PDB file of C-alpha atoms in Angstrom:
ATOM      1  CA  UNK A   2      30.278  46.211 -33.262  1.00  0.00           C
ATOM      2  CA  UNK A   3      32.711  48.468 -35.066  1.00  0.00           C
ATOM      3  CA  UNK A   4      35.934  47.507 -36.775  1.00  0.00           C
ATOM      4  CA  UNK A   5      38.364  49.912 -38.408  1.00  0.00           C
ATOM      5  CA  UNK A   6      40.043  48.422 -41.451  1.00  0.00           C
ATOM      6  CA  UNK A   7      43.249  50.366 -42.146  1.00  0.00           C
ATOM      7  CA  UNK A   8      45.569  50.062 -45.109  1.00  0.00           C
ATOM      8  CA  UNK A   9      49.173  50.757 -44.200  1.00  0.00           C
ATOM      9  CA  UNK A  10      50.612  54.121 -45.160  1.00  0.00           C
ATOM     10  CA  UNK A  11      52.798  54.923 -48.144  1.00  0.00           C
ATOM     11  CA  UNK A  12      55.960  52.821 -48.118  1.00  0.00           C
ATOM     12  CA  UNK A  13      57.555  53.636 -51.458  1.00  0.00           C
ATOM     13  CA  UNK A  14      58.041  51.250 -54.346  1.00  0.00           C
ATOM     14  CA  UNK A  15      58.913  47.623 -53.606  1.00  0.00           C
ATOM     15  CA  UNK A  16      61.674  47.768 -56.208  1.00  0.00           C
ATOM     16  CA  UNK A  17      63.449  50.615 -54.434  1.00  0.00           C
ATOM     17  CA  UNK A  18      63.838  48.582 -51.230  1.00  0.00           C
ATOM     18  CA  UNK A  19      66.825  46.213 -50.987  1.00  0.00           C
ATOM     19  CA  UNK A  20      65.756  44.196 -47.945  1.00  0.00           C
ATOM     20  CA  UNK A  21      62.921  41.747 -47.387  1.00  0.00           C
ATOM     21  CA  UNK A  22      59.503  43.216 -48.165  1.00  0.00           C
ATOM     22  CA  UNK A  23      58.318  42.490 -44.612  1.00  0.00           C
ATOM     23  CA  UNK A  24      60.946  44.958 -43.344  1.00  0.00           C
ATOM     24  CA  UNK A  25      60.065  47.771 -45.778  1.00  0.00           C
ATOM     25  CA  UNK A  26      59.324  50.893 -43.694  1.00  0.00           C
ATOM     26  CA  UNK A  27      56.955  53.759 -44.282  1.00  0.00           C
ATOM     27  CA  UNK A  28      58.156  56.656 -46.376  1.00  0.00           C
ATOM     28  CA  UNK A  29      58.063  60.188 -44.914  1.00  0.00           C
ATOM     29  CA  UNK A  30      54.612  60.589 -46.523  1.00  0.00           C
ATOM     30  CA  UNK A  31      53.512  57.316 -44.896  1.00  0.00           C
ATOM     31  CA  UNK A  32      54.698  58.509 -41.490  1.00  0.00           C
ATOM     32  CA  UNK A  33      52.584  61.638 -41.989  1.00  0.00           C
ATOM     33  CA  UNK A  34      49.579  59.436 -42.882  1.00  0.00           C
ATOM     34  CA  UNK A  35      50.160  57.429 -39.689  1.00  0.00           C
ATOM     35  CA  UNK A  36      49.934  60.660 -37.680  1.00  0.00           C
ATOM     36  CA  UNK A  37      46.747  61.540 -39.582  1.00  0.00           C
ATOM     37  CA  UNK A  38      45.147  58.254 -38.543  1.00  0.00           C
ATOM     38  CA  UNK A  39      45.139  59.471 -34.932  1.00  0.00           C
ATOM     39  CA  UNK A  40      43.009  62.462 -35.928  1.00  0.00           C
ATOM     40  CA  UNK A  41      40.779  60.384 -38.255  1.00  0.00           C
ATOM     41  CA  UNK A  42      39.841  58.066 -35.399  1.00  0.00           C
ATOM     42  CA  UNK A  43      39.758  60.608 -32.561  1.00  0.00           C
ATOM     43  CA  UNK A  44      35.950  60.461 -32.201  1.00  0.00           C
ATOM     44  CA  UNK A  45      35.782  56.670 -32.051  1.00  0.00           C
ATOM     45  CA  UNK A  46      36.563  54.182 -29.309  1.00  0.00           C
ATOM     46  CA  UNK A  47      39.492  51.884 -30.014  1.00  0.00           C
ATOM     47  CA  UNK A  48      40.074  48.987 -27.623  1.00  0.00           C
ATOM     48  CA  UNK A  49      42.584  46.888 -29.559  1.00  0.00           C
ATOM     49  CA  UNK A  50      45.012  47.273 -32.439  1.00  0.00           C
ATOM     50  CA  UNK A  51      45.821  44.186 -34.510  1.00  0.00           C
ATOM     51  CA  UNK A  52      48.124  44.417 -37.489  1.00  0.00           C
ATOM     52  CA  UNK A  53      50.136  42.586 -40.058  1.00  0.00           C
ATOM     53  CA  UNK A  54      53.611  41.717 -38.776  1.00  0.00           C
ATOM     54  CA  UNK A  55      55.212  43.876 -41.497  1.00  0.00           C
ATOM     55  CA  UNK A  56      57.164  46.952 -40.413  1.00  0.00           C
ATOM     56  CA  UNK A  57      55.036  49.320 -42.543  1.00  0.00           C
ATOM     57  CA  UNK A  58      51.786  48.154 -40.908  1.00  0.00           C
ATOM     58  CA  UNK A  59      53.221  48.415 -37.417  1.00  0.00           C
ATOM     59  CA  UNK A  60      54.563  51.908 -38.147  1.00  0.00           C
ATOM     60  CA  UNK A  61      51.137  52.934 -39.472  1.00  0.00           C
ATOM     61  CA  UNK A  62      49.430  52.227 -36.136  1.00  0.00           C
ATOM     62  CA  UNK A  63      52.260  53.265 -33.773  1.00  0.00           C
ATOM     63  CA  UNK A  64      51.044  56.883 -33.338  1.00  0.00           C
ATOM     64  CA  UNK A  65      47.496  55.641 -32.667  1.00  0.00           C
ATOM     65  CA  UNK A  66      48.728  53.052 -30.166  1.00  0.00           C
ATOM     66  CA  UNK A  67      50.817  55.702 -28.422  1.00  0.00           C
ATOM     67  CA  UNK A  68      47.856  58.120 -28.340  1.00  0.00           C
ATOM     68  CA  UNK A  69      45.459  55.481 -26.936  1.00  0.00           C
ATOM     69  CA  UNK A  70      48.010  53.821 -24.648  1.00  0.00           C
ATOM     70  CA  UNK A  71      47.448  50.481 -26.372  1.00  0.00           C
ATOM     71  CA  UNK A  72      49.779  47.730 -27.467  1.00  0.00           C
ATOM     72  CA  UNK A  73      50.070  46.605 -31.073  1.00  0.00           C
ATOM     73  CA  UNK A  74      49.283  42.934 -31.610  1.00  0.00           C
ATOM     74  CA  UNK A  75      50.979  41.502 -34.732  1.00  0.00           C
ATOM     75  CA  UNK A  76      48.843  38.836 -36.392  1.00  0.00           C
ATOM     76  CA  UNK A  77      49.958  36.666 -39.320  1.00  0.00           C
ATOM     77  CA  UNK A  78      46.340  36.436 -40.570  1.00  0.00           C
ATOM     78  CA  UNK A  79      46.590  40.146 -41.499  1.00  0.00           C
ATOM     79  CA  UNK A  80      49.806  39.641 -43.471  1.00  0.00           C
ATOM     80  CA  UNK A  81      49.970  39.624 -47.258  1.00  0.00           C
ATOM     81  CA  UNK A  82      49.917  35.810 -47.224  1.00  0.00           C
ATOM     82  CA  UNK A  83      46.895  35.562 -44.915  1.00  0.00           C
ATOM     83  CA  UNK A  84      43.940  33.628 -46.238  1.00  0.00           C
ATOM     84  CA  UNK A  85      40.509  35.119 -47.011  1.00  0.00           C
ATOM     85  CA  UNK A  86      38.832  32.785 -44.507  1.00  0.00           C
ATOM     86  CA  UNK A  87      41.201  33.900 -41.737  1.00  0.00           C
ATOM     87  CA  UNK A  88      40.463  37.596 -42.167  1.00  0.00           C
ATOM     88  CA  UNK A  89      36.716  36.962 -42.443  1.00  0.00           C
ATOM     89  CA  UNK A  90      36.761  34.907 -39.236  1.00  0.00           C
ATOM     90  CA  UNK A  91      38.747  37.636 -37.513  1.00  0.00           C
ATOM     91  CA  UNK A  92      36.300  40.275 -38.719  1.00  0.00           C
ATOM     92  CA  UNK A  93      33.240  38.438 -37.317  1.00  0.00           C
ATOM     93  CA  UNK A  94      34.907  37.671 -33.965  1.00  0.00           C
ATOM     94  CA  UNK A  95      32.632  39.154 -31.282  1.00  0.00           C
ATOM     95  CA  UNK A  96      35.593  39.307 -28.874  1.00  0.00           C
ATOM     96  CA  UNK A  97      37.046  42.143 -30.968  1.00  0.00           C
ATOM     97  CA  UNK A  98      34.780  45.185 -30.550  1.00  0.00           C
ATOM     98  CA  UNK A  99      36.177  48.591 -31.477  1.00  0.00           C
ATOM     99  CA  UNK A 100      39.271  47.051 -33.017  1.00  0.00           C
ATOM    100  CA  UNK A 101      41.688  48.428 -35.589  1.00  0.00           C
ATOM    101  CA  UNK A 102      42.868  45.888 -38.178  1.00  0.00           C
ATOM    102  CA  UNK A 103      45.867  47.232 -40.093  1.00  0.00           C
ATOM    103  CA  UNK A 104      46.682  45.260 -43.195  1.00  0.00           C
ATOM    104  CA  UNK A 105      47.534  45.364 -46.900  1.00  0.00           C
ATOM    105  CA  UNK A 106      45.518  46.247 -49.991  1.00  0.00           C
ATOM    106  CA  UNK A 107      45.352  42.585 -51.028  1.00  0.00           C
ATOM    107  CA  UNK A 108      43.755  41.610 -47.718  1.00  0.00           C
ATOM    108  CA  UNK A 109      41.258  44.471 -47.835  1.00  0.00           C
ATOM    109  CA  UNK A 110      40.225  43.363 -51.323  1.00  0.00           C
ATOM    110  CA  UNK A 111      39.743  39.777 -50.077  1.00  0.00           C
ATOM    111  CA  UNK A 112      37.693  40.876 -47.079  1.00  0.00           C
ATOM    112  CA  UNK A 113      35.396  43.122 -49.117  1.00  0.00           C
ATOM    113  CA  UNK A 114      34.900  40.326 -51.675  1.00  0.00           C
ATOM    114  CA  UNK A 115      33.851  37.959 -48.876  1.00  0.00           C
ATOM    115  CA  UNK A 116      31.636  40.561 -47.182  1.00  0.00           C
ATOM    116  CA  UNK A 117      29.796  41.226 -50.444  1.00  0.00           C
ATOM    117  CA  UNK A 118      27.902  37.990 -49.759  1.00  0.00           C
ATOM    118  CA  UNK A 119      27.011  39.153 -46.233  1.00  0.00           C
ATOM    119  CA  UNK A 120      24.929  42.237 -46.944  1.00  0.00           C
ATOM    120  CA  UNK A 121      27.736  44.741 -47.393  1.00  0.00           C
ATOM    121  CA  UNK A 122      26.224  48.242 -47.515  1.00  0.00           C
ATOM    122  CA  UNK A 123      28.622  50.653 -49.215  1.00  0.00           C
ATOM    123  CA  UNK A 124      27.571  54.313 -49.665  1.00  0.00           C
ATOM    124  CA  UNK A 125      30.745  55.201 -51.582  1.00  0.00           C
ATOM    125  CA  UNK A 126      32.758  53.383 -54.234  1.00  0.00           C
ATOM    126  CA  UNK A 127      35.106  50.826 -52.773  1.00  0.00           C
ATOM    127  CA  UNK A 128      38.647  52.145 -52.680  1.00  0.00           C
ATOM    128  CA  UNK A 129      41.501  51.743 -50.245  1.00  0.00           C
ATOM    129  CA  UNK A 130      44.462  53.974 -51.037  1.00  0.00           C
ATOM    130  CA  UNK A 131      47.458  53.740 -48.749  1.00  0.00           C
ATOM    131  CA  UNK A 132      46.822  55.368 -45.384  1.00  0.00           C
ATOM    132  CA  UNK A 133      43.026  55.138 -45.689  1.00  0.00           C
ATOM    133  CA  UNK A 134      40.583  53.433 -43.359  1.00  0.00           C
ATOM    134  CA  UNK A 135      37.087  52.010 -43.459  1.00  0.00           C
ATOM    135  CA  UNK A 136      34.736  52.059 -40.511  1.00  0.00           C
ATOM    136  CA  UNK A 137      32.808  48.778 -40.666  1.00  0.00           C
ATOM    137  CA  UNK A 138      29.727  48.474 -38.454  1.00  0.00           C
ATOM    138  CA  UNK A 139      28.460  44.929 -37.981  1.00  0.00           C
ATOM    139  CA  UNK A 140      24.787  44.481 -37.153  1.00  0.00           C
ATOM    140  CA  UNK A 141      23.111  41.533 -35.463  1.00  0.00           C
ATOM    141  CA  UNK A 142      21.706  40.461 -38.835  1.00  0.00           C
ATOM    142  CA  UNK A 143      25.244  39.945 -40.139  1.00  0.00           C
ATOM    143  CA  UNK A 144      24.932  43.010 -42.258  1.00  0.00           C
ATOM    144  CA  UNK A 145      27.882  45.382 -42.613  1.00  0.00           C
ATOM    145  CA  UNK A 146      27.506  49.150 -42.993  1.00  0.00           C
ATOM    146  CA  UNK A 147      30.577  51.070 -44.071  1.00  0.00           C
ATOM    147  CA  UNK A 148      32.054  54.536 -43.982  1.00  0.00           C
ATOM    148  CA  UNK A 149      35.179  55.492 -45.894  1.00  0.00           C
ATOM    149  CA  UNK A 150      37.815  57.549 -44.070  1.00  0.00           C
ATOM    150  CA  UNK A 151      40.246  59.074 -46.556  1.00  0.00           C
ATOM    151  CA  UNK A 152      43.964  59.334 -45.774  1.00  0.00           C
ATOM    152  CA  UNK A 153      44.955  62.390 -43.801  1.00  0.00           C
ATOM    153  CA  UNK A 154      48.595  63.416 -43.690  1.00  0.00           C
ATOM    154  CA  UNK A 155      49.830  65.337 -40.659  1.00  0.00           C
ATOM    155  CA  UNK A 156      53.400  66.322 -39.985  1.00  0.00           C
ATOM    156  CA  UNK A 157      55.295  63.422 -38.439  1.00  0.00           C
ATOM    157  CA  UNK A 158      56.165  63.957 -34.780  1.00  0.00           C
ATOM    158  CA  UNK A 159      59.175  62.349 -33.187  1.00  0.00           C
ATOM    159  CA  UNK A 160      58.132  60.937 -29.788  1.00  0.00           C
ATOM    160  CA  UNK A 161      59.874  62.537 -26.829  1.00  0.00           C
ATOM    161  CA  UNK A 162      61.456  60.376 -24.168  1.00  0.00           C
TER     162      UNK A 162
END
């Protein structure tokens, strides 16, 4: 079972945004990172895309959803206020194979902290810069093997109608 854990793309500084943080969009660099995610995951099956309800998370996975002809399923458990137990339960859900989980740095930190007690195998130092992803492979022994996928920025394309 494979899960892709994605941190939303660059969205600029919180202080430079006047509206509610949940509505803060991706910056131009973040939009380029969202396009890069399509290429990063091109060799992997993706059956579902779940994401935080924030605008920046949804924008991060929009190019991937468009490329794979999938819907984006907003999920409060992936939001900044989601609990560590909720994301861990979501991660171990066997009904979610080949799923992208797009969330925030705080949630990725919480998930990795919880997985450390479940045989987390990490070949590289743990890091999750904006626009990056982790491939997490769950084994039957509840062990988790990981692979870091660095951010890749491609020129943002405007979808044609």
